XYZ file of C-alpha atoms in Angstrom:
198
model
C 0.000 0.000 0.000
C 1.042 3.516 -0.623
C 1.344 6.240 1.789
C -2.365 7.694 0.845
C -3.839 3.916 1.042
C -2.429 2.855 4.375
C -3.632 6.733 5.945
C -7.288 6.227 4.357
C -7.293 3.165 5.697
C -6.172 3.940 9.053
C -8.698 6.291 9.227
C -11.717 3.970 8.222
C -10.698 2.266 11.291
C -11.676 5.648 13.040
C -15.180 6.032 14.517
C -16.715 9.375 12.897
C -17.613 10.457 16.507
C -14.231 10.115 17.513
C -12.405 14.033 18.510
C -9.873 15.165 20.323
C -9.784 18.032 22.553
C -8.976 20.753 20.235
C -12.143 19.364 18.135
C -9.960 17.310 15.341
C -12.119 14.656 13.479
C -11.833 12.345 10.601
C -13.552 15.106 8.807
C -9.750 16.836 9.170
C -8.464 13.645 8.076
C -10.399 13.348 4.722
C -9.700 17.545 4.047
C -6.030 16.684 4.504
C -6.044 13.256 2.230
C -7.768 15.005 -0.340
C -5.037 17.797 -0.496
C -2.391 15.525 -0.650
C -0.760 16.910 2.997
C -0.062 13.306 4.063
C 2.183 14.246 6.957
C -0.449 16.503 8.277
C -2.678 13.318 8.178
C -0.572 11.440 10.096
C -0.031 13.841 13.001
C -3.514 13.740 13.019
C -4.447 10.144 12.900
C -1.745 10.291 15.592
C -3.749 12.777 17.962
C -7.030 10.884 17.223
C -5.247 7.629 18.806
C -3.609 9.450 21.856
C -6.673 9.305 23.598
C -9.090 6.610 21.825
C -8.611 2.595 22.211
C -7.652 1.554 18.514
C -6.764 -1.781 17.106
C -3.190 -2.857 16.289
C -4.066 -2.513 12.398
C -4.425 0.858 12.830
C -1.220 0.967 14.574
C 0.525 -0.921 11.987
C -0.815 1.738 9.159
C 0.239 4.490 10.361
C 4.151 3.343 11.227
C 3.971 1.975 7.897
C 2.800 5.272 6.548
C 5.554 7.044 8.374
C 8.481 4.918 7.573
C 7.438 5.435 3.622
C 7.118 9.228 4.584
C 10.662 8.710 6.460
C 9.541 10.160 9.515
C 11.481 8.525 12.236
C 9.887 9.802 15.043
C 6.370 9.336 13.999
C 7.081 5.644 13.002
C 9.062 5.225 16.340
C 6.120 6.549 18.032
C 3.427 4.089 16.030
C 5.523 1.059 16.770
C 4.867 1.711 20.257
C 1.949 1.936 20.221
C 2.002 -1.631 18.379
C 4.004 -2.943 21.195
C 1.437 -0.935 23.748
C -1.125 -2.820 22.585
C 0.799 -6.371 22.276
C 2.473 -6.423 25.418
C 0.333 -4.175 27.781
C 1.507 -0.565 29.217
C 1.796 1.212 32.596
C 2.244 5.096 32.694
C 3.145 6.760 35.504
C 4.388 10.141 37.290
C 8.621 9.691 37.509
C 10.527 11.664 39.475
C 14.498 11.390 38.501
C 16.536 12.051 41.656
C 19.074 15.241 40.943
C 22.527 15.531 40.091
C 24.498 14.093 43.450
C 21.726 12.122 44.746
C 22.098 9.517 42.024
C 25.051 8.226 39.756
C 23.251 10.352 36.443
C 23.880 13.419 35.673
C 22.661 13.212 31.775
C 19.063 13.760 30.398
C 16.923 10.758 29.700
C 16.270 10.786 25.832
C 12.166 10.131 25.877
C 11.516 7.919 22.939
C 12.049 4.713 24.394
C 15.638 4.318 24.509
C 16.163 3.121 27.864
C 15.412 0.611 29.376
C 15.612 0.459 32.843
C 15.456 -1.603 35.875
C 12.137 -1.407 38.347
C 11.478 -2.278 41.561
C 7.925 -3.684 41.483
C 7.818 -5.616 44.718
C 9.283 -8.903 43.600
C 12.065 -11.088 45.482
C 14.408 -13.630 44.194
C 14.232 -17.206 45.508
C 17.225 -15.697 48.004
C 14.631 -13.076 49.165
C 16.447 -10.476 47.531
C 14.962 -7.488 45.471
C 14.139 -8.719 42.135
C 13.860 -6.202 39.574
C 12.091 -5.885 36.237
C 13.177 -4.547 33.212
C 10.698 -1.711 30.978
C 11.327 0.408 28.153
C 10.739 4.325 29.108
C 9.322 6.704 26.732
C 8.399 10.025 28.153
C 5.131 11.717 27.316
C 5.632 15.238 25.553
C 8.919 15.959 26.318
C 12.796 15.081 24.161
C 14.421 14.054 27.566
C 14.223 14.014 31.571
C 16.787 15.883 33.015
C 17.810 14.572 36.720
C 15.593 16.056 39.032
C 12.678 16.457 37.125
C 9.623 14.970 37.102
C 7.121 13.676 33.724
C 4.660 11.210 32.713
C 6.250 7.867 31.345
C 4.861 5.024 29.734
C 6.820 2.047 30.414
C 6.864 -1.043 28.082
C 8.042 -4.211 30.735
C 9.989 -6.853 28.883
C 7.923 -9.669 30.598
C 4.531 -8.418 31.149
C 3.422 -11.506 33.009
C 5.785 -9.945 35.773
C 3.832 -6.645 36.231
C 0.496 -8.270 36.735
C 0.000 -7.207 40.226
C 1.295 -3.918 39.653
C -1.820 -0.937 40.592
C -2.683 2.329 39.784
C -1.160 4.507 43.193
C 1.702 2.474 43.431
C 5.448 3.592 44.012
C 7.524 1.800 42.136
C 11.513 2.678 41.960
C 13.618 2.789 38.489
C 16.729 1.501 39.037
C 19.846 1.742 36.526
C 22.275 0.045 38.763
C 22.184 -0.756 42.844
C 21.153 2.522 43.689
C 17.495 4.075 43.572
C 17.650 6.927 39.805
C 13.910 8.146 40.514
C 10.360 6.563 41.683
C 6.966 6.905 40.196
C 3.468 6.535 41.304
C 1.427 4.447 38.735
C -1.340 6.229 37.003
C -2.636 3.509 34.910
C -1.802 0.177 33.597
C -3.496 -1.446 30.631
C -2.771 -5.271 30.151
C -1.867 -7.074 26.926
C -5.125 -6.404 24.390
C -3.481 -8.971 22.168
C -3.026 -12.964 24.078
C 0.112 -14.196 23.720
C 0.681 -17.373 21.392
C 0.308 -20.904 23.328
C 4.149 -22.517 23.672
């Protein structure tokens, strides 16, 4: 499919009633296809999705739309969302701890980069702190400089893991022994996709 197919389609998959909060609709999204301003479309389809539950497909389209359109950061951002919606998702408040309280003293890059440790309550068989690993990617901003705080959405690399994890919870991000910054859970959403049987 070309980049106008795999948009249109996308936004078939789009409820008419769907909007966003500075009143964007499909509407937009047809006025934009039919100029030709595919990027435009994108961001769009984009901002429809941000707050409406979609299905992978639509996903899919649009980080195949983007990687024909060679938008990087679009198509990084869509392929989360694929992996969102396949492995589950937890977003949270994070607070980094500042310079001289922890070993970092760079900025977190926000598009899913890292991929820290977590403290989610688990213990090893020794009765030691287990802890889990989850890809970061922080909500509206480039980076997290120490000592800041943002909303993070946090991909864990074995969801099964996180299953008891709650909205309200403090959970600690760890990227050695020592504590780099604790959240409070705001939301998780499990797997929307089961996993294949073994």
């Amino acid at each position: 499919m070309d980049v106008a197919e795999l948009l249109e389609s996308a936004g078939l998959l789009v409820s008419e009633e769907t909007g966003t909060e500075n009143d964007i609709t499909v509407r937009d999204i047809w006025d934009c296809l039919v100029h030709d301003e595919w990027e435009t479309a994108l961001g769009l389809l984009e901002e429809l999705g941000a707050g409406h539950p979609l299905p992978l497909t639509f996903w899919e389209k649009l980080a195949d739309a983007a990687e024909q359109l060679r938008l990087e950061r679009s198509s990084t951002w869509c392929q989360w969302r694929c992996s969102e919606i396949r492995n589950g998702m937890v977003r949270a408040d994070l607070t980094l701890r500042p310079v001289g309280e922890a070993r970092r003293a760079t900025p977190i890059a926000g598009h899913g980069v890292l991929r820290p440790m977590w403290d989610i309550g688990h213990l090893s068989p020794a009765g030691e702190r287990a802890l889990n690993v989850a890809r970061l990617w922080v909500e509206d901003m480039p980076s997290l400089e120490p000592g800041e705080r943002a909303t993070v959405r946090l991909l864990p690399l074995a969801p099964s893991q996180w299953k008891h994890v709650r909205p309200g919870q403090l959970i600690s991000m760890h990227e050695e022994r020592s504590v780099a910054g604790t959240a409070v859970i705001r939301e998780v959403h499990r797997p929307a996709i089961a996993a294949p049987a073994r």
